């Protein structure tokens, strides 16, 4: 059996080396037998090349009229580098497509990552309790989507992305065990626990089916064990990536389960109870 040119490409060896370094670092720090203290990045938008790892989805793929874009925005004196997920939702059905009965959705997600010398590239987030997102929302009803290497490939685990301060940068924490198993947007039973050892993709979707424009900005998404990841409402001007914010984390008590209404200003966004 011969290796294909794709597997022998320089990117393959670099990915393999990066994975080896990551696993070695875990072993050296004994993080396999004690609580992980270092945040685990899933996607961060430090430069324009990060867009190559993502794709957009909308009902336009089946003839609908919604549209979605994911654009890179470089860092400025007031904002970190990030991407804008924006577009417009339309409920109009495509003509001459009677089998299409539902439109009005848009989403983006990371692409399946290329393999390494160690096999398929999957995220192992099992040692972590929370998914953290650094976002600036317009207040619409977005959902965070996690896809795993499950028996049913179309299963998606979803969680509502609640925003406390629409129009301002904030860090939202979501408990992994609060995610709900869905299939094509419908809750399915039984509610099996997410296969967190084998996460394929992460993304955000808008499925509220409210016509009109939307605009969500995302700086980074990562897994963490620190309930104090919420970094406040003031953005540091010289930040170049969400990774630099980890130095500024403060300890905080978990908040109560978030409701559909906006929580009080002095509460963190921390969904569910331990």
mmCIF file of C-alpha atoms in Angstrom:
data_model
loop_
_atom_site.group_PDB
_atom_site.id
_atom_site.type_symbol
_atom_site.label_atom_id
_atom_site.label_comp_id
_atom_site.label_asym_id
_atom_site.label_seq_id
_atom_site.Cartn_x
_atom_site.Cartn_y
_atom_site.Cartn_z
ATOM 1 C CA UNK A 1 0.000 0.000 0.000
ATOM 2 C CA UNK A 2 1.322 3.432 -0.950
ATOM 3 C CA UNK A 3 0.637 6.775 0.680
ATOM 4 C CA UNK A 4 -1.318 9.195 -1.485
ATOM 5 C CA UNK A 5 0.290 12.522 -2.440
ATOM 6 C CA UNK A 6 -2.289 14.265 -0.228
ATOM 7 C CA UNK A 7 -1.078 12.434 2.865
ATOM 8 C CA UNK A 8 2.559 13.148 2.003
ATOM 9 C CA UNK A 9 1.909 16.875 1.556
ATOM 10 C CA UNK A 10 3.777 19.264 3.913
ATOM 11 C CA UNK A 11 0.519 20.184 5.674
ATOM 12 C CA UNK A 12 0.017 16.565 6.700
ATOM 13 C CA UNK A 13 3.383 16.377 8.480
ATOM 14 C CA UNK A 14 2.878 19.768 10.126
ATOM 15 C CA UNK A 15 -0.528 18.715 11.461
ATOM 16 C CA UNK A 16 0.954 15.457 12.697
ATOM 17 C CA UNK A 17 3.790 17.272 14.461
ATOM 18 C CA UNK A 18 1.367 19.739 16.053
ATOM 19 C CA UNK A 19 -0.777 16.857 17.319
ATOM 20 C CA UNK A 20 2.301 15.082 18.683
ATOM 21 C CA UNK A 21 3.353 18.245 20.518
ATOM 22 C CA UNK A 22 -0.139 18.665 21.958
ATOM 23 C CA UNK A 23 -0.329 15.086 23.215
ATOM 24 C CA UNK A 24 3.202 15.285 24.613
ATOM 25 C CA UNK A 25 2.376 18.488 26.471
ATOM 26 C CA UNK A 26 -0.646 16.794 28.062
ATOM 27 C CA UNK A 27 1.529 13.886 29.182
ATOM 28 C CA UNK A 28 4.301 16.105 30.560
ATOM 29 C CA UNK A 29 1.836 18.202 32.571
ATOM 30 C CA UNK A 30 -0.034 15.075 33.744
ATOM 31 C CA UNK A 31 -3.262 16.650 32.506
ATOM 32 C CA UNK A 32 -4.570 13.221 31.638
ATOM 33 C CA UNK A 33 -4.998 12.370 35.314
ATOM 34 C CA UNK A 34 -5.994 15.717 36.760
ATOM 35 C CA UNK A 35 -8.199 18.638 35.855
ATOM 36 C CA UNK A 36 -7.179 20.511 32.727
ATOM 37 C CA UNK A 37 -6.278 24.085 33.534
ATOM 38 C CA UNK A 38 -5.304 25.289 30.059
ATOM 39 C CA UNK A 39 -8.118 26.394 27.713
ATOM 40 C CA UNK A 40 -8.401 24.320 24.542
ATOM 41 C CA UNK A 41 -8.961 26.399 21.367
ATOM 42 C CA UNK A 42 -11.379 25.068 18.768
ATOM 43 C CA UNK A 43 -11.333 27.993 16.356
ATOM 44 C CA UNK A 44 -9.884 31.480 16.666
ATOM 45 C CA UNK A 45 -9.985 34.178 14.034
ATOM 46 C CA UNK A 46 -6.590 35.839 14.334
ATOM 47 C CA UNK A 47 -6.070 36.210 10.583
ATOM 48 C CA UNK A 48 -7.909 35.928 7.295
ATOM 49 C CA UNK A 49 -6.624 32.397 6.654
ATOM 50 C CA UNK A 50 -8.870 31.150 9.483
ATOM 51 C CA UNK A 51 -11.830 31.481 7.101
ATOM 52 C CA UNK A 52 -10.424 28.603 5.050
ATOM 53 C CA UNK A 53 -11.425 26.267 7.893
ATOM 54 C CA UNK A 54 -15.101 27.349 7.778
ATOM 55 C CA UNK A 55 -18.111 27.117 5.495
ATOM 56 C CA UNK A 56 -21.525 28.794 5.380
ATOM 57 C CA UNK A 57 -24.892 27.089 4.943
ATOM 58 C CA UNK A 58 -28.330 28.524 4.180
ATOM 59 C CA UNK A 59 -31.605 27.629 2.535
ATOM 60 C CA UNK A 60 -30.130 29.086 -0.656
ATOM 61 C CA UNK A 61 -28.434 25.687 -1.003
ATOM 62 C CA UNK A 62 -31.872 24.185 -1.745
ATOM 63 C CA UNK A 63 -33.249 27.090 -3.762
ATOM 64 C CA UNK A 64 -34.325 29.414 -0.934
ATOM 65 C CA UNK A 65 -33.664 33.132 -0.736
ATOM 66 C CA UNK A 66 -31.803 33.556 2.555
ATOM 67 C CA UNK A 67 -28.133 34.389 2.243
ATOM 68 C CA UNK A 68 -25.217 34.273 4.653
ATOM 69 C CA UNK A 69 -21.627 35.521 4.573
ATOM 70 C CA UNK A 70 -18.640 34.988 6.851
ATOM 71 C CA UNK A 71 -16.141 37.829 6.515
ATOM 72 C CA UNK A 72 -12.831 38.439 8.281
ATOM 73 C CA UNK A 73 -12.409 41.742 10.148
ATOM 74 C CA UNK A 74 -8.821 42.676 11.122
ATOM 75 C CA UNK A 75 -8.042 43.990 14.624
ATOM 76 C CA UNK A 76 -8.508 47.678 15.359
ATOM 77 C CA UNK A 77 -7.905 49.991 18.291
ATOM 78 C CA UNK A 78 -11.288 49.052 19.756
ATOM 79 C CA UNK A 79 -11.919 45.471 18.591
ATOM 80 C CA UNK A 80 -10.016 42.190 18.301
ATOM 81 C CA UNK A 81 -9.634 40.300 15.053
ATOM 82 C CA UNK A 82 -12.894 38.481 14.342
ATOM 83 C CA UNK A 83 -15.342 37.293 11.709
ATOM 84 C CA UNK A 84 -18.788 38.658 10.847
ATOM 85 C CA UNK A 85 -21.527 36.131 10.275
ATOM 86 C CA UNK A 86 -24.143 38.247 8.546
ATOM 87 C CA UNK A 87 -26.810 38.178 5.867
ATOM 88 C CA UNK A 88 -30.562 38.128 5.512
ATOM 89 C CA UNK A 89 -33.280 35.592 6.369
ATOM 90 C CA UNK A 90 -36.123 35.011 3.925
ATOM 91 C CA UNK A 91 -39.098 32.689 4.367
ATOM 92 C CA UNK A 92 -39.933 32.598 0.661
ATOM 93 C CA UNK A 93 -40.145 29.083 -0.747
ATOM 94 C CA UNK A 94 -38.329 28.248 -3.978
ATOM 95 C CA UNK A 95 -40.585 28.076 -7.035
ATOM 96 C CA UNK A 96 -41.032 24.727 -8.753
ATOM 97 C CA UNK A 97 -39.652 22.872 -5.719
ATOM 98 C CA UNK A 98 -42.766 21.462 -3.981
ATOM 99 C CA UNK A 99 -40.637 19.113 -1.871
ATOM 100 C CA UNK A 100 -39.099 22.133 -0.086
ATOM 101 C CA UNK A 101 -41.584 23.083 2.642
ATOM 102 C CA UNK A 102 -39.354 25.005 5.044
ATOM 103 C CA UNK A 103 -36.811 27.778 4.587
ATOM 104 C CA UNK A 104 -35.515 30.658 6.701
ATOM 105 C CA UNK A 105 -32.212 29.425 8.102
ATOM 106 C CA UNK A 106 -28.504 30.209 7.879
ATOM 107 C CA UNK A 107 -25.419 28.877 9.630
ATOM 108 C CA UNK A 108 -21.675 28.495 9.535
ATOM 109 C CA UNK A 109 -19.469 25.699 10.819
ATOM 110 C CA UNK A 110 -15.903 24.512 10.724
ATOM 111 C CA UNK A 111 -14.980 22.044 8.011
ATOM 112 C CA UNK A 112 -13.878 18.504 8.797
ATOM 113 C CA UNK A 113 -10.189 18.794 9.533
ATOM 114 C CA UNK A 114 -7.670 16.877 7.412
ATOM 115 C CA UNK A 115 -6.146 13.695 8.896
ATOM 116 C CA UNK A 116 -2.781 13.401 10.640
ATOM 117 C CA UNK A 117 -0.336 10.576 11.174
ATOM 118 C CA UNK A 118 -2.482 9.639 14.186
ATOM 119 C CA UNK A 119 -5.666 9.264 12.126
ATOM 120 C CA UNK A 120 -8.787 11.377 11.759
ATOM 121 C CA UNK A 121 -8.548 14.852 13.301
ATOM 122 C CA UNK A 122 -11.134 15.120 16.062
ATOM 123 C CA UNK A 123 -11.345 17.339 19.130
ATOM 124 C CA UNK A 124 -11.294 15.636 22.511
ATOM 125 C CA UNK A 125 -13.128 18.067 24.796
ATOM 126 C CA UNK A 126 -14.155 15.460 27.352
ATOM 127 C CA UNK A 127 -11.805 16.883 30.036
ATOM 128 C CA UNK A 128 -13.627 20.234 29.867
ATOM 129 C CA UNK A 129 -16.940 21.417 31.309
ATOM 130 C CA UNK A 130 -17.725 24.540 29.307
ATOM 131 C CA UNK A 131 -17.708 25.852 25.774
ATOM 132 C CA UNK A 132 -16.667 29.512 25.736
ATOM 133 C CA UNK A 133 -17.458 31.945 22.928
ATOM 134 C CA UNK A 134 -16.253 35.519 22.531
ATOM 135 C CA UNK A 135 -19.017 37.239 20.549
ATOM 136 C CA UNK A 136 -20.815 40.483 19.776
ATOM 137 C CA UNK A 137 -24.432 39.689 19.023
ATOM 138 C CA UNK A 138 -27.348 41.553 17.515
ATOM 139 C CA UNK A 139 -29.624 39.811 20.015
ATOM 140 C CA UNK A 140 -31.229 37.313 17.652
ATOM 141 C CA UNK A 141 -31.835 33.655 18.592
ATOM 142 C CA UNK A 142 -28.626 31.926 17.556
ATOM 143 C CA UNK A 143 -27.775 28.316 18.364
ATOM 144 C CA UNK A 144 -24.345 26.783 18.891
ATOM 145 C CA UNK A 145 -23.931 23.483 17.054
ATOM 146 C CA UNK A 146 -21.529 20.646 17.866
ATOM 147 C CA UNK A 147 -21.204 17.648 15.561
ATOM 148 C CA UNK A 148 -19.554 14.464 16.816
ATOM 149 C CA UNK A 149 -18.398 11.201 15.261
ATOM 150 C CA UNK A 150 -21.680 9.585 16.243
ATOM 151 C CA UNK A 151 -23.502 6.566 14.834
ATOM 152 C CA UNK A 152 -26.056 8.932 13.280
ATOM 153 C CA UNK A 153 -23.954 11.374 11.232
ATOM 154 C CA UNK A 154 -26.782 13.923 10.906
ATOM 155 C CA UNK A 155 -27.154 14.321 14.682
ATOM 156 C CA UNK A 156 -26.239 17.777 15.979
ATOM 157 C CA UNK A 157 -25.963 18.823 19.632
ATOM 158 C CA UNK A 158 -27.352 22.330 20.070
ATOM 159 C CA UNK A 159 -27.456 25.030 22.724
ATOM 160 C CA UNK A 160 -29.041 28.485 22.607
ATOM 161 C CA UNK A 161 -26.481 31.286 22.455
ATOM 162 C CA UNK A 162 -27.801 33.772 24.985
ATOM 163 C CA UNK A 163 -26.520 37.343 24.808
ATOM 164 C CA UNK A 164 -26.590 39.594 27.832
ATOM 165 C CA UNK A 165 -25.235 42.706 26.107
ATOM 166 C CA UNK A 166 -26.258 42.826 22.425
ATOM 167 C CA UNK A 167 -24.045 45.197 20.482
ATOM 168 C CA UNK A 168 -21.100 44.718 22.883
ATOM 169 C CA UNK A 169 -18.345 42.121 23.154
ATOM 170 C CA UNK A 170 -18.957 39.440 25.757
ATOM 171 C CA UNK A 171 -17.847 35.927 26.639
ATOM 172 C CA UNK A 172 -20.607 33.324 26.892
ATOM 173 C CA UNK A 173 -20.123 30.030 28.740
ATOM 174 C CA UNK A 174 -22.224 26.980 27.860
ATOM 175 C CA UNK A 175 -22.107 23.723 29.810
ATOM 176 C CA UNK A 176 -21.457 20.782 27.520
ATOM 177 C CA UNK A 177 -23.929 18.629 29.407
ATOM 178 C CA UNK A 178 -26.687 21.161 28.670
ATOM 179 C CA UNK A 179 -26.468 20.619 24.894
ATOM 180 C CA UNK A 180 -29.506 18.906 23.342
ATOM 181 C CA UNK A 181 -29.320 16.194 20.711
ATOM 182 C CA UNK A 182 -31.208 17.138 17.525
ATOM 183 C CA UNK A 183 -31.590 15.862 13.989
ATOM 184 C CA UNK A 184 -32.495 18.249 11.182
ATOM 185 C CA UNK A 185 -33.488 20.824 13.798
ATOM 186 C CA UNK A 186 -35.832 18.518 15.735
ATOM 187 C CA UNK A 187 -35.151 17.227 19.261
ATOM 188 C CA UNK A 188 -34.716 13.448 19.194
ATOM 189 C CA UNK A 189 -35.101 10.791 21.850
ATOM 190 C CA UNK A 190 -33.424 9.209 23.648
ATOM 191 C CA UNK A 191 -31.179 12.085 24.692
ATOM 192 C CA UNK A 192 -27.815 10.333 24.681
ATOM 193 C CA UNK A 193 -24.793 12.044 26.168
ATOM 194 C CA UNK A 194 -22.626 13.871 23.667
ATOM 195 C CA UNK A 195 -19.579 11.941 22.458
ATOM 196 C CA UNK A 196 -17.207 14.646 23.637
ATOM 197 C CA UNK A 197 -14.094 12.584 22.946
ATOM 198 C CA UNK A 198 -14.776 12.820 19.197
ATOM 199 C CA UNK A 199 -16.050 16.247 18.190
ATOM 200 C CA UNK A 200 -15.885 16.898 14.452
ATOM 201 C CA UNK A 201 -17.147 20.442 13.959
ATOM 202 C CA UNK A 202 -18.380 23.524 15.786
ATOM 203 C CA UNK A 203 -20.579 26.258 14.388
ATOM 204 C CA UNK A 204 -23.418 28.706 14.937
ATOM 205 C CA UNK A 205 -26.809 28.787 13.248
ATOM 206 C CA UNK A 206 -29.819 31.094 13.080
ATOM 207 C CA UNK A 207 -33.081 29.168 12.893
ATOM 208 C CA UNK A 208 -35.612 31.554 14.466
ATOM 209 C CA UNK A 209 -37.254 31.991 11.031
ATOM 210 C CA UNK A 210 -37.671 35.728 11.536
ATOM 211 C CA UNK A 211 -37.257 37.538 8.198
ATOM 212 C CA UNK A 212 -34.669 40.274 8.039
ATOM 213 C CA UNK A 213 -30.956 41.004 8.450
ATOM 214 C CA UNK A 214 -28.670 39.418 11.036
ATOM 215 C CA UNK A 215 -25.155 40.184 12.218
ATOM 216 C CA UNK A 216 -23.097 38.156 14.702
ATOM 217 C CA UNK A 217 -19.386 38.749 15.306
ATOM 218 C CA UNK A 218 -17.144 35.990 16.666
ATOM 219 C CA UNK A 219 -13.582 36.323 17.914
ATOM 220 C CA UNK A 220 -12.993 32.770 19.122
ATOM 221 C CA UNK A 221 -14.442 29.546 20.480
ATOM 222 C CA UNK A 222 -12.683 27.332 23.004
ATOM 223 C CA UNK A 223 -13.240 24.674 25.688
ATOM 224 C CA UNK A 224 -12.453 25.492 29.301
ATOM 225 C CA UNK A 225 -12.854 24.386 32.896
ATOM 226 C CA UNK A 226 -12.730 27.917 34.282
ATOM 227 C CA UNK A 227 -16.142 29.238 35.301
ATOM 228 C CA UNK A 228 -14.546 32.683 35.480
ATOM 229 C CA UNK A 229 -13.897 32.948 31.741
ATOM 230 C CA UNK A 230 -16.385 35.813 31.459
ATOM 231 C CA UNK A 231 -14.060 38.745 30.895
ATOM 232 C CA UNK A 232 -16.361 41.721 31.299
ATOM 233 C CA UNK A 233 -17.647 44.295 28.881
ATOM 234 C CA UNK A 234 -14.493 46.336 28.253
ATOM 235 C CA UNK A 235 -12.311 45.290 25.317
ATOM 236 C CA UNK A 236 -8.523 45.714 25.580
ATOM 237 C CA UNK A 237 -7.366 47.838 22.650
ATOM 238 C CA UNK A 238 -4.073 46.054 21.953
ATOM 239 C CA UNK A 239 -5.500 42.529 21.913
ATOM 240 C CA UNK A 240 -4.617 40.534 18.795
ATOM 241 C CA UNK A 241 -6.374 37.272 19.612
ATOM 242 C CA UNK A 242 -8.795 35.850 22.110
ATOM 243 C CA UNK A 243 -5.928 33.726 23.439
ATOM 244 C CA UNK A 244 -4.359 36.806 25.044
ATOM 245 C CA UNK A 245 -7.501 37.313 27.123
ATOM 246 C CA UNK A 246 -6.840 34.136 29.065
ATOM 247 C CA UNK A 247 -4.268 36.049 31.111
ATOM 248 C CA UNK A 248 -6.988 38.357 32.400
ATOM 249 C CA UNK A 249 -9.499 35.814 33.635
ATOM 250 C CA UNK A 250 -10.961 36.388 37.087
ATOM 251 C CA UNK A 251 -12.499 33.851 39.414
ATOM 252 C CA UNK A 252 -16.270 34.116 39.639
ATOM 253 C CA UNK A 253 -19.130 32.121 41.079
ATOM 254 C CA UNK A 254 -21.386 30.340 38.590
ATOM 255 C CA UNK A 255 -24.659 32.132 37.856
ATOM 256 C CA UNK A 256 -28.121 30.646 37.893
ATOM 257 C CA UNK A 257 -29.691 28.944 34.886
ATOM 258 C CA UNK A 258 -30.226 31.570 32.209
ATOM 259 C CA UNK A 259 -33.791 32.334 31.173
ATOM 260 C CA UNK A 260 -35.061 33.488 27.811
ATOM 261 C CA UNK A 261 -35.117 37.042 29.165
ATOM 262 C CA UNK A 262 -31.889 38.992 29.577
ATOM 263 C CA UNK A 263 -30.247 38.336 32.977
ATOM 264 C CA UNK A 264 -29.399 41.222 35.302
ATOM 265 C CA UNK A 265 -26.327 43.264 34.362
ATOM 266 C CA UNK A 266 -24.291 41.963 37.286
ATOM 267 C CA UNK A 267 -24.752 38.289 36.374
ATOM 268 C CA UNK A 268 -22.492 36.149 34.228
ATOM 269 C CA UNK A 269 -23.886 34.172 31.373
ATOM 270 C CA UNK A 270 -23.495 30.639 32.706
ATOM 271 C CA UNK A 271 -26.195 28.221 31.709
ATOM 272 C CA UNK A 272 -27.355 25.346 33.892
ATOM 273 C CA UNK A 273 -26.299 24.168 37.319
ATOM 274 C CA UNK A 274 -23.562 21.785 38.387
#
